[in-house]
């Protein structure tokens, strides 16, 4: 087998030429719009100047990486990035699946259609506006929330100097913003299940909960694996806009809420050094690569169909 | 191997695509050229009419057609260097010491402009422009920028409500250090107002910095434009250019005193608790009657002053000056224009810019719009017509033209006129040999980035008064700055300052 | 209804009700506050029902209705065309990745996935688009830049994977070409997946101001979101520029909110349309007909 396939690149291409041709447009797109600019990665090792441009500026070794590591915060922000994304991914998956199952299985057509439509609204509210609303609701001196609890005689909440509160608020806002999206993906998967299987189970006397446990959940496993793997592949990339708009430069919160992207942005805000940003990006890429290769290999070991590639 | 070769080929193709023809200096106006300029902000609604009018003039005078494009404020950091990196279709671009002039020029983004070129293509500009401004714009002896011939003279200010001050019997406040009784009176008597309602970008740190400035000579941070600076600075009352650290005397004492003062304000509720999260500037809150203090500078408070007249608020202005009543004047390179290194028609562009900046007809047109429609000249003043709303003054982004050619505006409030004349007459603003200093950060860029981050994280909490113990917080800040490499920055900056002073003698 | 169905439905009403409430409430505040005066927003916070009603922000946005209408046109055009092309090519590529007879399918999947891991950053991307592909100020930039998303291709691949291999294989034996199998069998069977990915792609096009900000200086071809973004940034300009003394009184806070309302508007109609495809068995029904 091996031998016959060995010289078989052309034979393989010939045998499946329609299929390979069908892949040409996307391959071309990614070559031009992704791989060509990707060569600019060399900038991470260069001292950029406009005269020579990105590809011909002089090399400067690993100097562009130094700021990130001498900051003394590399480990902390890497851990924060991982921790927040992990939490986001877990909660997002949990809520999306729950919403999808309820929407698919429960009665009340108009109710669930309305609820599902509402869930899409947060997508349209940019983080700038979310941050203005959160500030208005929670700020210490004039916030609505503090007026409310002051009326109840409780101690005012000092959100913007209490890191612990953000461990709750950030995941909450993340799920709030994205649950509409996630639930649609799982819902689409549920819609692919053959209704006859459900009918048969119902006739056999299975309860709703039993049907969900033994039919719906198992058939979501593949979609879930793929979506989680896709999430894992981005686990070192922070939701920059969210963190920057909500917290930005708020000193007391920085240690517990700073992610790689915000630290880098804050550090080179003034200098706008292309090359330093590129270096930090490369660091994130390498971590993501290692993590996704590992996760994908593990999944492939269990079932090849579930793996991303 | 194959992949590597593919990358090399792709890169080579790119490089070839990027290599654009060298400019040739020969121009006889026969060929019509299109000149594309980039300024900051957003195109005003009325711009097309102004561009059309400008095209008529420019076509007749110079055989050029013009196009003005905008780089939005939010996109400045990302888009500005990219336009220059791609190097296409940009004939001129706004630049300034606060708008990437040094970074871009040092990295080869701009064309060098010689005196001969200026004399030949920009005679009016060359005649009007002083030698000092051109000198300040030079980097290692080479000029890459056409600085404005009318630099702004402005001071930072705080504004307070004179009507309320009088109502509660507080004596006149000349300096920010005398502000406390006013804040206390507001807190006690005006439940719907905050004494100071500051934001997290512009106002943050000002209540403390203004206070500190009252007791010491102002320190000017040589790297202020890199974000939050370095905590180092030269003293504006000395010409030696010696760098002080914020932990040197007399500064550290003044900082402790001010930080403790601001902390008591914070604890007493004179200062909003969530400064670091608030995005509404105090001058906006001031105009809406929410804040009793507004921060700004003597130019940008003009709108607030006008709004307050409409609301019946009486406004008093407190300038932010040092212990001797001075601050350093802005350098001449606070507004200017540059020509990208690979521009195709530099000579015609310069000829056009000469008119735009120094020819009254062009200058009025680009700044105030069309006479009779947007403005009329009455009694030696410029009266703005309602049509100005589609071409607001100052909003079009042409701040580098010669503003000395303009008559006063008829809608300036008396306070605005007063602070303008005070700046001119009372000598608030002093010159300093280092006012146009620029530091090349290539050798220390990692340290600068780290120090920047440390100051934001640890100094801002001190500035807003939220730390529980000022002494301890300052001590820890000092250690963190040391660890971040502030000493290396000090040594390098001092070296460059000394070299700069030697060179400019 | 049996007891467990009752309890399941009660649970469902409570859960979806809560999630629905949490997601609709901020939007109601947003709409209400966009009609409030700047004074009310700054001094009293964001109301659901404004005490000081003001249309100033909407007046500012619609001050030149012609421009807004044209920008809507551009947005609708790129959203419709872009989504259709993207969906077709994405699902076609996804189909290739699912076919077991394609020996290099895993390498191909990795080839596109790799681009999500590494990128040269903004500067090289900008230069490639502007100086190599010459797409600056071209409608093609608005269509192509946001067109493909690796995540969506891989999600589509996963949905297509769930259709039993026997179907396309049987068709191959019957002599059908691969392209025909894809368009006649696979596409109709993946309606829910195409509907959801189509929705996401449409939303990306609809909300995209970044591409225009980077690559489109020609006002006539600027989409709605970028026009709105520019209105906001010009107002921020008035508030933030330290050298400027702009003499116009603009509602900065309420404008932010009104812009969200205006930009959300029409695209919401898309959702009920997509919901039609979320009915059980819609996918299988296609084959059984």
PDB file of C-alpha atoms in Angstrom, chain A residues 169-281:
ATOM      1  CA  UNK A 169     -18.624  39.731  36.555  1.00  0.00           C
ATOM      2  CA  UNK A 170     -16.266  39.008  33.651  1.00  0.00           C
ATOM      3  CA  UNK A 171     -17.444  35.424  33.025  1.00  0.00           C
ATOM      4  CA  UNK A 172     -21.025  36.599  33.499  1.00  0.00           C
ATOM      5  CA  UNK A 173     -20.637  39.273  30.814  1.00  0.00           C
ATOM      6  CA  UNK A 174     -18.857  36.881  28.501  1.00  0.00           C
ATOM      7  CA  UNK A 175     -21.663  34.347  28.680  1.00  0.00           C
ATOM      8  CA  UNK A 176     -24.235  37.128  28.427  1.00  0.00           C
ATOM      9  CA  UNK A 177     -22.648  38.366  25.209  1.00  0.00           C
ATOM     10  CA  UNK A 178     -22.116  35.026  23.480  1.00  0.00           C
ATOM     11  CA  UNK A 179     -24.755  32.576  24.694  1.00  0.00           C
ATOM     12  CA  UNK A 180     -27.067  33.459  21.799  1.00  0.00           C
ATOM     13  CA  UNK A 181     -24.354  32.435  19.365  1.00  0.00           C
ATOM     14  CA  UNK A 182     -23.313  29.242  21.067  1.00  0.00           C
ATOM     15  CA  UNK A 183     -26.850  27.985  21.538  1.00  0.00           C
ATOM     16  CA  UNK A 184     -27.562  28.320  17.812  1.00  0.00           C
ATOM     17  CA  UNK A 185     -24.626  26.056  16.984  1.00  0.00           C
ATOM     18  CA  UNK A 186     -25.805  23.360  19.361  1.00  0.00           C
ATOM     19  CA  UNK A 187     -29.394  23.808  18.270  1.00  0.00           C
ATOM     20  CA  UNK A 188     -28.389  23.208  14.661  1.00  0.00           C
ATOM     21  CA  UNK A 189     -26.778  19.945  15.761  1.00  0.00           C
ATOM     22  CA  UNK A 190     -29.895  18.849  17.646  1.00  0.00           C
ATOM     23  CA  UNK A 191     -31.978  19.553  14.555  1.00  0.00           C
ATOM     24  CA  UNK A 192     -29.911  17.000  12.679  1.00  0.00           C
ATOM     25  CA  UNK A 193     -30.992  14.171  14.984  1.00  0.00           C
ATOM     26  CA  UNK A 194     -33.559  11.824  13.458  1.00  0.00           C
ATOM     27  CA  UNK A 195     -36.914  12.515  15.213  1.00  0.00           C
ATOM     28  CA  UNK A 196     -37.831   8.845  14.875  1.00  0.00           C
ATOM     29  CA  UNK A 197     -35.254   7.945  17.506  1.00  0.00           C
ATOM     30  CA  UNK A 198     -37.052  10.231  19.977  1.00  0.00           C
ATOM     31  CA  UNK A 199     -40.432   8.818  19.043  1.00  0.00           C
ATOM     32  CA  UNK A 200     -39.215   5.281  19.584  1.00  0.00           C
ATOM     33  CA  UNK A 201     -37.783   6.211  22.966  1.00  0.00           C
ATOM     34  CA  UNK A 202     -41.013   7.921  23.992  1.00  0.00           C
ATOM     35  CA  UNK A 203     -43.001   4.824  23.069  1.00  0.00           C
ATOM     36  CA  UNK A 204     -40.587   2.768  25.172  1.00  0.00           C
ATOM     37  CA  UNK A 205     -41.586   5.005  28.103  1.00  0.00           C
ATOM     38  CA  UNK A 206     -38.414   7.088  28.436  1.00  0.00           C
ATOM     39  CA  UNK A 207     -38.907  10.359  30.360  1.00  0.00           C
ATOM     40  CA  UNK A 208     -37.773  13.727  28.967  1.00  0.00           C
ATOM     41  CA  UNK A 209     -34.706  13.645  31.137  1.00  0.00           C
ATOM     42  CA  UNK A 210     -33.828  10.126  30.035  1.00  0.00           C
ATOM     43  CA  UNK A 211     -34.241  11.092  26.393  1.00  0.00           C
ATOM     44  CA  UNK A 212     -31.941  14.065  26.843  1.00  0.00           C
ATOM     45  CA  UNK A 213     -29.351  11.971  28.653  1.00  0.00           C
ATOM     46  CA  UNK A 214     -29.316   9.046  26.293  1.00  0.00           C
ATOM     47  CA  UNK A 215     -30.122  10.618  22.903  1.00  0.00           C
ATOM     48  CA  UNK A 216     -29.549  14.384  22.781  1.00  0.00           C
ATOM     49  CA  UNK A 217     -26.353  14.672  24.801  1.00  0.00           C
ATOM     50  CA  UNK A 218     -24.526  11.824  23.042  1.00  0.00           C
ATOM     51  CA  UNK A 219     -25.375  13.243  19.645  1.00  0.00           C
ATOM     52  CA  UNK A 220     -24.035  16.638  20.707  1.00  0.00           C
ATOM     53  CA  UNK A 221     -20.709  15.128  21.707  1.00  0.00           C
ATOM     54  CA  UNK A 222     -19.088  15.640  18.339  1.00  0.00           C
ATOM     55  CA  UNK A 223     -20.180  19.258  17.945  1.00  0.00           C
ATOM     56  CA  UNK A 224     -19.127  19.943  21.503  1.00  0.00           C
ATOM     57  CA  UNK A 225     -15.695  18.418  20.968  1.00  0.00           C
ATOM     58  CA  UNK A 226     -15.090  20.467  17.854  1.00  0.00           C
ATOM     59  CA  UNK A 227     -16.283  23.724  19.401  1.00  0.00           C
ATOM     60  CA  UNK A 228     -14.263  23.141  22.551  1.00  0.00           C
ATOM     61  CA  UNK A 229     -11.179  22.280  20.504  1.00  0.00           C
ATOM     62  CA  UNK A 230     -11.616  25.473  18.516  1.00  0.00           C
ATOM     63  CA  UNK A 231     -11.856  27.339  21.808  1.00  0.00           C
ATOM     64  CA  UNK A 232      -8.783  25.597  23.201  1.00  0.00           C
ATOM     65  CA  UNK A 233      -6.830  26.673  20.137  1.00  0.00           C
ATOM     66  CA  UNK A 234      -7.428  30.299  21.123  1.00  0.00           C
ATOM     67  CA  UNK A 235      -6.918  29.895  24.817  1.00  0.00           C
ATOM     68  CA  UNK A 236      -3.856  32.141  24.931  1.00  0.00           C
ATOM     69  CA  UNK A 237      -5.552  34.930  23.023  1.00  0.00           C
ATOM     70  CA  UNK A 238      -7.508  37.193  25.289  1.00  0.00           C
ATOM     71  CA  UNK A 239     -10.751  38.953  24.544  1.00  0.00           C
ATOM     72  CA  UNK A 240      -8.822  42.232  24.341  1.00  0.00           C
ATOM     73  CA  UNK A 241     -11.680  44.609  23.725  1.00  0.00           C
ATOM     74  CA  UNK A 242     -13.657  43.301  26.657  1.00  0.00           C
ATOM     75  CA  UNK A 243     -10.830  43.579  29.171  1.00  0.00           C
ATOM     76  CA  UNK A 244      -9.551  46.867  27.834  1.00  0.00           C
ATOM     77  CA  UNK A 245     -12.903  48.623  27.770  1.00  0.00           C
ATOM     78  CA  UNK A 246     -14.103  47.295  31.110  1.00  0.00           C
ATOM     79  CA  UNK A 247     -10.891  47.564  33.093  1.00  0.00           C
ATOM     80  CA  UNK A 248      -8.213  49.245  31.016  1.00  0.00           C
ATOM     81  CA  UNK A 249      -5.676  50.916  33.265  1.00  0.00           C
ATOM     82  CA  UNK A 250      -7.408  50.481  36.594  1.00  0.00           C
ATOM     83  CA  UNK A 251      -4.388  49.850  38.870  1.00  0.00           C
ATOM     84  CA  UNK A 252      -5.996  47.971  41.772  1.00  0.00           C
ATOM     85  CA  UNK A 253      -7.608  45.498  39.356  1.00  0.00           C
ATOM     86  CA  UNK A 254      -4.652  44.967  37.071  1.00  0.00           C
ATOM     87  CA  UNK A 255      -2.976  42.061  38.867  1.00  0.00           C
ATOM     88  CA  UNK A 256      -6.080  39.931  38.830  1.00  0.00           C
ATOM     89  CA  UNK A 257      -7.495  40.921  35.449  1.00  0.00           C
ATOM     90  CA  UNK A 258      -4.524  41.623  33.224  1.00  0.00           C
ATOM     91  CA  UNK A 259      -4.187  39.341  30.220  1.00  0.00           C
ATOM     92  CA  UNK A 260      -1.319  39.109  27.733  1.00  0.00           C
ATOM     93  CA  UNK A 261      -3.031  41.352  25.201  1.00  0.00           C
ATOM     94  CA  UNK A 262      -3.769  44.162  27.652  1.00  0.00           C
ATOM     95  CA  UNK A 263      -0.297  44.082  29.197  1.00  0.00           C
ATOM     96  CA  UNK A 264       1.318  44.338  25.773  1.00  0.00           C
ATOM     97  CA  UNK A 265      -1.012  47.095  24.675  1.00  0.00           C
ATOM     98  CA  UNK A 266      -0.395  49.115  27.834  1.00  0.00           C
ATOM     99  CA  UNK A 267       3.359  48.677  27.644  1.00  0.00           C
ATOM    100  CA  UNK A 268       3.789  49.839  24.068  1.00  0.00           C
ATOM    101  CA  UNK A 269       0.820  52.206  23.934  1.00  0.00           C
ATOM    102  CA  UNK A 270       3.088  55.186  23.453  1.00  0.00           C
ATOM    103  CA  UNK A 271       5.809  53.763  21.259  1.00  0.00           C
ATOM    104  CA  UNK A 272       3.553  51.693  18.989  1.00  0.00           C
ATOM    105  CA  UNK A 273       6.508  49.479  18.182  1.00  0.00           C
ATOM    106  CA  UNK A 274       5.292  47.048  15.477  1.00  0.00           C
ATOM    107  CA  UNK A 275       8.069  44.646  16.213  1.00  0.00           C
ATOM    108  CA  UNK A 276       7.383  44.377  19.947  1.00  0.00           C
ATOM    109  CA  UNK A 277       3.712  43.693  19.311  1.00  0.00           C
ATOM    110  CA  UNK A 278       4.728  41.093  16.778  1.00  0.00           C
ATOM    111  CA  UNK A 279       7.033  39.418  19.295  1.00  0.00           C
ATOM    112  CA  UNK A 280       4.295  39.138  21.906  1.00  0.00           C
ATOM    113  CA  UNK A 281       1.945  37.776  19.272  1.00  0.00           C
TER     114      UNK A 281
END
